[in-house]
CSV table of C-alpha atoms in Angstrom, one decimal:
chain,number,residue,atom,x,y,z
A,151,UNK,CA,100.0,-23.7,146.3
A,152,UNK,CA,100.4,-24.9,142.9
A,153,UNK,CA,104.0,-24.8,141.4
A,154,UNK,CA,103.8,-22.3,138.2
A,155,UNK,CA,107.2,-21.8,135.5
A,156,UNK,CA,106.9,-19.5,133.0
A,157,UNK,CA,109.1,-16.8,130.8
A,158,UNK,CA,109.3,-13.3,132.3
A,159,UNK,CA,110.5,-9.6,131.8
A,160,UNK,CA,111.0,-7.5,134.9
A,161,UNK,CA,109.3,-4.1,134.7
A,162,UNK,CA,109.6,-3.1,138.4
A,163,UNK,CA,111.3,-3.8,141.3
A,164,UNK,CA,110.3,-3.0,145.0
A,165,UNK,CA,112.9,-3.1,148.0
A,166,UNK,CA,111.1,-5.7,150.9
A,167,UNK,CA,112.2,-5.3,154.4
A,168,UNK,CA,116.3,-6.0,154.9
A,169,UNK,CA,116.9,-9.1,152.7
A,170,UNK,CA,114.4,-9.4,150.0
A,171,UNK,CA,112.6,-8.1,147.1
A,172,UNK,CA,109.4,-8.2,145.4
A,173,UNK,CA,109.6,-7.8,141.8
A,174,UNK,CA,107.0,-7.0,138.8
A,175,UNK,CA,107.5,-9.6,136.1
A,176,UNK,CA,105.4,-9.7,132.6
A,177,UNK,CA,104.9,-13.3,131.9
A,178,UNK,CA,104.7,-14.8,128.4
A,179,UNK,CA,101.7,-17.1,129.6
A,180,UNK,CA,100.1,-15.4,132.5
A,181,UNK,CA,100.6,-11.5,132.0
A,182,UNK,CA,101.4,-9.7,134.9
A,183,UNK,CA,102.8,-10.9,138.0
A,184,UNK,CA,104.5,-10.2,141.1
A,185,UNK,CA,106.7,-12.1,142.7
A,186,UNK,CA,108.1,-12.2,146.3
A,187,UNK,CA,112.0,-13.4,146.2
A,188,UNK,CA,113.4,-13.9,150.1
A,189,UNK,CA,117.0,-13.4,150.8
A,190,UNK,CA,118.2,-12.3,147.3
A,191,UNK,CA,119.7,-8.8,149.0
A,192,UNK,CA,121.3,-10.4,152.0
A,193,UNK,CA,125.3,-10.0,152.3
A,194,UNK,CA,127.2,-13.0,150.4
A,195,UNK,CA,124.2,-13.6,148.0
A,196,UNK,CA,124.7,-14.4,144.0
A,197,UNK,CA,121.3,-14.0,142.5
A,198,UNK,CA,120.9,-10.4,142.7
A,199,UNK,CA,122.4,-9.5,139.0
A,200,UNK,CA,119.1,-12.1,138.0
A,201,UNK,CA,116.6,-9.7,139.3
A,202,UNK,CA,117.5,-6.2,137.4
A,203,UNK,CA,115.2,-4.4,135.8
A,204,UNK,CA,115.0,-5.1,132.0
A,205,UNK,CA,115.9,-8.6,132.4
A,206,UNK,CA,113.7,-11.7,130.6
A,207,UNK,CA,113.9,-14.8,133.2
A,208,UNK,CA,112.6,-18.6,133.6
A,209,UNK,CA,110.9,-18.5,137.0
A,210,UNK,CA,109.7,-20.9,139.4
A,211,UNK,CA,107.3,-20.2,141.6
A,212,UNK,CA,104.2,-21.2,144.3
A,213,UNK,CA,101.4,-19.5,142.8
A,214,UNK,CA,99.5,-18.1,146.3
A,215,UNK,CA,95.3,-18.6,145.4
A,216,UNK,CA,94.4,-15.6,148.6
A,217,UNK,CA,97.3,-13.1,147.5
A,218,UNK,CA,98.7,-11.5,144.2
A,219,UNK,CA,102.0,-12.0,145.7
A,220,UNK,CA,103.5,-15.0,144.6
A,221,UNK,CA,106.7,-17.1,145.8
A,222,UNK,CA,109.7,-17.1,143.4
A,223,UNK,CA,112.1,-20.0,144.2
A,224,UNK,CA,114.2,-20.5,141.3
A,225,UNK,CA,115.0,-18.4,138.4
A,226,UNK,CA,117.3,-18.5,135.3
A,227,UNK,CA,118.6,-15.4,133.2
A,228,UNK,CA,117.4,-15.8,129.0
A,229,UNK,CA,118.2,-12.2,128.4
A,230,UNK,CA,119.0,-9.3,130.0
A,231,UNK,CA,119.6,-7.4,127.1
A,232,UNK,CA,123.1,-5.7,127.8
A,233,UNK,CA,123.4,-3.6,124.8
A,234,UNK,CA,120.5,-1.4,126.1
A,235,UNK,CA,122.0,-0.5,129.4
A,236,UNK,CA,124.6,1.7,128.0
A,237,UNK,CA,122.6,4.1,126.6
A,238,UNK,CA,121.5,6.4,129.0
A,239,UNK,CA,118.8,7.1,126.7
A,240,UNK,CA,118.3,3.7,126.0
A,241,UNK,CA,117.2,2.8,129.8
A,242,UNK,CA,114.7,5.7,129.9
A,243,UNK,CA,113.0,4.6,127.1
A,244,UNK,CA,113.3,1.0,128.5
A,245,UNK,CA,111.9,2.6,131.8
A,246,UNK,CA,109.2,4.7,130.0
A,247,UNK,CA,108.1,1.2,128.4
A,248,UNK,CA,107.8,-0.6,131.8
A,249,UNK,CA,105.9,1.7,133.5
A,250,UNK,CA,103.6,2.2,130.6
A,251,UNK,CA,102.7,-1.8,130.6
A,252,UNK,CA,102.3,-1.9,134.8
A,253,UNK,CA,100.2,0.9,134.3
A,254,UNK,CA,97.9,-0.3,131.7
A,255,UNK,CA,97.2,-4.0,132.9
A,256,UNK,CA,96.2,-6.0,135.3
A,257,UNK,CA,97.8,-8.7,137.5
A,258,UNK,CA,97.4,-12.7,136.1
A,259,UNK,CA,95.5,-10.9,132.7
A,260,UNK,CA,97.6,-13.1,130.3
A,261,UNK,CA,98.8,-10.6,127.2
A,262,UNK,CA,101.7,-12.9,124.9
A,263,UNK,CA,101.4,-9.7,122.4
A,264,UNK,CA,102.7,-7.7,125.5
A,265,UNK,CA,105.4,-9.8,126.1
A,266,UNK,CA,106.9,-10.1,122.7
A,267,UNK,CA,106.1,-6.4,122.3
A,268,UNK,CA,108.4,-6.0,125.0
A,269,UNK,CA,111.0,-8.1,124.1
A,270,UNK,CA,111.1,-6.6,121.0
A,271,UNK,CA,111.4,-3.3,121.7
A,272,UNK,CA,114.2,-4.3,124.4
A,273,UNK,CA,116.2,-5.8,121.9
A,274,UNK,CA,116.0,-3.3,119.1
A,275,UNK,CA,116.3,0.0,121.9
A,276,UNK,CA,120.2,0.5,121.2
A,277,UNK,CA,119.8,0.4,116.8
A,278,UNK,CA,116.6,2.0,116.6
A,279,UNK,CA,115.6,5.5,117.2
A,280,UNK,CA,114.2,5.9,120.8
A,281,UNK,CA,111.6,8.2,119.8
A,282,UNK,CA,110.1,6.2,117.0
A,283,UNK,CA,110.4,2.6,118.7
A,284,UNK,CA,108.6,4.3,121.9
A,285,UNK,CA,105.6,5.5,119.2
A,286,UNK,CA,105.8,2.1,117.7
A,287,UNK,CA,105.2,0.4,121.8
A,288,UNK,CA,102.4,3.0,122.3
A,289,UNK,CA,100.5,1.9,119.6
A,290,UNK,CA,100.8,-1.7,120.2
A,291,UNK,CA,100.1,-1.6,123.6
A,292,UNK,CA,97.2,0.6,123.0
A,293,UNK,CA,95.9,-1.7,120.7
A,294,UNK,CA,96.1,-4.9,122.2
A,295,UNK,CA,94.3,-3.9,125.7
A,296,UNK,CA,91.9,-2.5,123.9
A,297,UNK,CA,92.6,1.5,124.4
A,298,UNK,CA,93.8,2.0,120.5
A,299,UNK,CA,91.7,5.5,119.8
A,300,UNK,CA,89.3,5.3,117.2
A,301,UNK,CA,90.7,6.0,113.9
A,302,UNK,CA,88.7,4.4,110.8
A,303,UNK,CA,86.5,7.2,110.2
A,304,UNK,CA,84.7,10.6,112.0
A,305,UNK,CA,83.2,9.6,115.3
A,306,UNK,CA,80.4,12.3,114.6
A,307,UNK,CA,79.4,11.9,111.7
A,308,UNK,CA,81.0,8.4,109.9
A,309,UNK,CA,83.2,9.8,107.6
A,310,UNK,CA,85.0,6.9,106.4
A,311,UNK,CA,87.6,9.2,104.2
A,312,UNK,CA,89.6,11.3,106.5
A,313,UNK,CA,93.5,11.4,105.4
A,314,UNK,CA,94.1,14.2,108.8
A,315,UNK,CA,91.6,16.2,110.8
A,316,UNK,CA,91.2,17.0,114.2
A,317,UNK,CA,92.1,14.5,117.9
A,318,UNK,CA,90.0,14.7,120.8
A,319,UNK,CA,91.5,13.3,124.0
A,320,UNK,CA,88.9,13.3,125.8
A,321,UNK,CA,86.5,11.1,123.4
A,322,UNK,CA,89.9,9.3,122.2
A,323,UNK,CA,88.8,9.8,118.4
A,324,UNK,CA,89.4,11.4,114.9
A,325,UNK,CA,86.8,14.0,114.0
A,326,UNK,CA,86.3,16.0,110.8
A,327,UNK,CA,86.4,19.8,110.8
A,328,UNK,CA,82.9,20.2,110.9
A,329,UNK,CA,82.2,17.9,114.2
A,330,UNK,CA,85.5,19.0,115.4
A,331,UNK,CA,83.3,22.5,116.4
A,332,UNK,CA,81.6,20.6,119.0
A,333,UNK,CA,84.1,19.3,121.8
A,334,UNK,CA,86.4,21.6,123.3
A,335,UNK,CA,89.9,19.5,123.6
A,336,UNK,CA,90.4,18.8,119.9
A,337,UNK,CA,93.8,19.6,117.9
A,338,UNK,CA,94.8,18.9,114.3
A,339,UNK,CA,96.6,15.4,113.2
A,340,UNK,CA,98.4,16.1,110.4
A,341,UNK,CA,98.2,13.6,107.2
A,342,UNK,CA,101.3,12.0,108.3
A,343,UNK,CA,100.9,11.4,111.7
A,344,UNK,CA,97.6,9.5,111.0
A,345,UNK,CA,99.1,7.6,108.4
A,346,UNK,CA,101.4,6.1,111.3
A,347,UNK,CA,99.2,5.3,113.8
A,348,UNK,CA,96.6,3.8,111.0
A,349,UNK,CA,99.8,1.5,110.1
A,350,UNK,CA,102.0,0.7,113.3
A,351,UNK,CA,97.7,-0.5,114.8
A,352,UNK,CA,97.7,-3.3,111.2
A,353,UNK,CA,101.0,-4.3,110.7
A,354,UNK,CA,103.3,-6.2,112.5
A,355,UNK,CA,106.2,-5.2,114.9
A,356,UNK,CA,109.2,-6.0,111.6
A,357,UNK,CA,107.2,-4.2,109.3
A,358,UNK,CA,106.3,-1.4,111.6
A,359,UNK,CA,110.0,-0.9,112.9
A,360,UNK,CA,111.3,-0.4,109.1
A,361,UNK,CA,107.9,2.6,108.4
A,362,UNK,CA,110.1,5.4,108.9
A,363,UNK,CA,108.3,9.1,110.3
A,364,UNK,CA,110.1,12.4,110.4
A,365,UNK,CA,110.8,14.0,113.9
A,366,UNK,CA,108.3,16.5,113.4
A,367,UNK,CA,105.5,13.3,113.1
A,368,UNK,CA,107.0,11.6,115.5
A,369,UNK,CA,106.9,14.8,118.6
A,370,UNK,CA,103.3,15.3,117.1
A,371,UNK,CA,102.3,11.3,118.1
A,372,UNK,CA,103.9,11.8,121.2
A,373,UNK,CA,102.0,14.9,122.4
A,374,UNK,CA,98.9,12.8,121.4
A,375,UNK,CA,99.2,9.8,122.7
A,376,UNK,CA,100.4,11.7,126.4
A,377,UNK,CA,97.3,13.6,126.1
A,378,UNK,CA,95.0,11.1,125.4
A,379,UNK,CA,96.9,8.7,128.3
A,380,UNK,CA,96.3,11.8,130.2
A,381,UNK,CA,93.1,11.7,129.7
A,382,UNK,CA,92.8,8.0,131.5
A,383,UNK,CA,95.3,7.8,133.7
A,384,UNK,CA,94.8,11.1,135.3
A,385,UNK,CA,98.7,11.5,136.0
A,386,UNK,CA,102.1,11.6,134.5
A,387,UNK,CA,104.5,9.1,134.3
A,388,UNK,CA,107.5,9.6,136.6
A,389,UNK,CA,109.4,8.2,133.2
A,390,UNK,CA,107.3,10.2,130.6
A,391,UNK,CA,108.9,13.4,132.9
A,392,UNK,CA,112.3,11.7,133.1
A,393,UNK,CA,112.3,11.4,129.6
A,394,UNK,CA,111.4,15.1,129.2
A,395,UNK,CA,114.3,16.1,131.1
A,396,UNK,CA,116.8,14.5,129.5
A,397,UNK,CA,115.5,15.9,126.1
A,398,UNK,CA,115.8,19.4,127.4
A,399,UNK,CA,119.5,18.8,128.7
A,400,UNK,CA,120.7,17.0,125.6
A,401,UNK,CA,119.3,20.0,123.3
A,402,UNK,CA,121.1,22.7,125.7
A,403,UNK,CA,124.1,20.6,124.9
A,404,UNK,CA,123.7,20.8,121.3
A,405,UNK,CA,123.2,24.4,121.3
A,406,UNK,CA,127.3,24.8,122.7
């Protein structure tokens, strides 16, 4: 077994047997991993606060050639972002954004965007707007797997000059009014929200985080992008319904 270290954020955790746990790191240099750590849970132990979710790491570990399940034996906390934990609203977005990258990659498919996309948005949860740094993660992510829906022009017919127009899901594209006619899923994009996604897919995570979007563009991105993800996934996140939830109760509140 060869001996791997290595930077990593924890997007899931998994109870294993009485004692131990196996936990879902996202690597700088290796993408995703998982990691089996023996003992951490067991009565008198002091390592448990390292293996919360939402906490970047050094790890150690025996990299296992016949399993995905790799040996941790040494880790040591970098970050574990304190100012995001609490915000109630804060740790679902944080939740929303580590489900979203275990669902969308592979183990040992190394992604260092993914990383510092994570990071990022970790950091800058508590001072930014949850809704508008979540459309911001969607995009990158989206964009650096490869699933970024295709935006340039029409899909039918080329049209290289669309400023809004109409989303298909299904086909993951922009099409013009007249094309729109032939697929059945499609609904507008307004001017604004295609602005945002044309920008947040070409410019960096800084300049990205200071484009600002209305609320109104922002809820119209997010019914997109959960329909298109829809579309591929074939389910729900259990954080994207979370999330939901806690919009609904925080809107009752404002209404007393």
């Amino acid at each position: 077994m060869a001996i791997q270290k290595n930077q990593g954020i924890i997007i899931k955790t998994q109870l294993f047997r009485s004692t131990s746990l196996i936990v879902t790191f996202f690597t700088r240099d290796f993408g995703k991993i998982r990691g089996l750590v023996k003992g951490v849970r067991q009565a008198g132990e002091t390592r448990g606060a390292l293996y919360e979710l939402f906490t970047c790491l050094e790890i150690v570990y025996y990299e296992k050639t016949r399993s995905d399940l790799h040996l941790v034996s040494e880790a040591f906390m970098l970050e574990n972002y304190s100012s995001l934990r609490s915000q109630l609203g804060s740790i679902a977005y944080a939740s929303y954004f580590s489900e979203l990258a275990d669902e969308l990659t592979e183990v040992h498919d190394p992604h260092g965007k993914i990383f510092d996309l994570l990071h990022f948005c970790f950091r800058y949860l508590p001072s930014l707007s949850g809704p508008r740094i979540a459309r911001i993660f969607e995009i990158k992510l989206l964009s650096e797997i490869g699933w970024l829906p295709y935006l340039d022009r029409c899909l039918g017919c080329s049209n290289p000059h669309l400023e809004e127009g109409f989303f298909s899901p299904r086909q993951g594209a922009l099409l013009c009014p007249a094309c729109a006619k032939r697929y059945g899923d499609v609904f507008r994009i307004q001017r604004e929200a295609l602005a945002a996604m044309r920008y947040y897919a070409r410019h960096d995570l800084e300049m990205s985080s200071r484009f600002w979007i209305t609320d109104r563009t922002s809820t119209e991105l997010e019914t997109l992008i959960e329909r298109f993800l829809l579309e591929r996934i074939q389910k729900p996140l259990k954080s994207t319904l979370f999330l939901k939830k806690l919009k609904q109760t925080i809107e009752k509140q404002q209404r007393f």
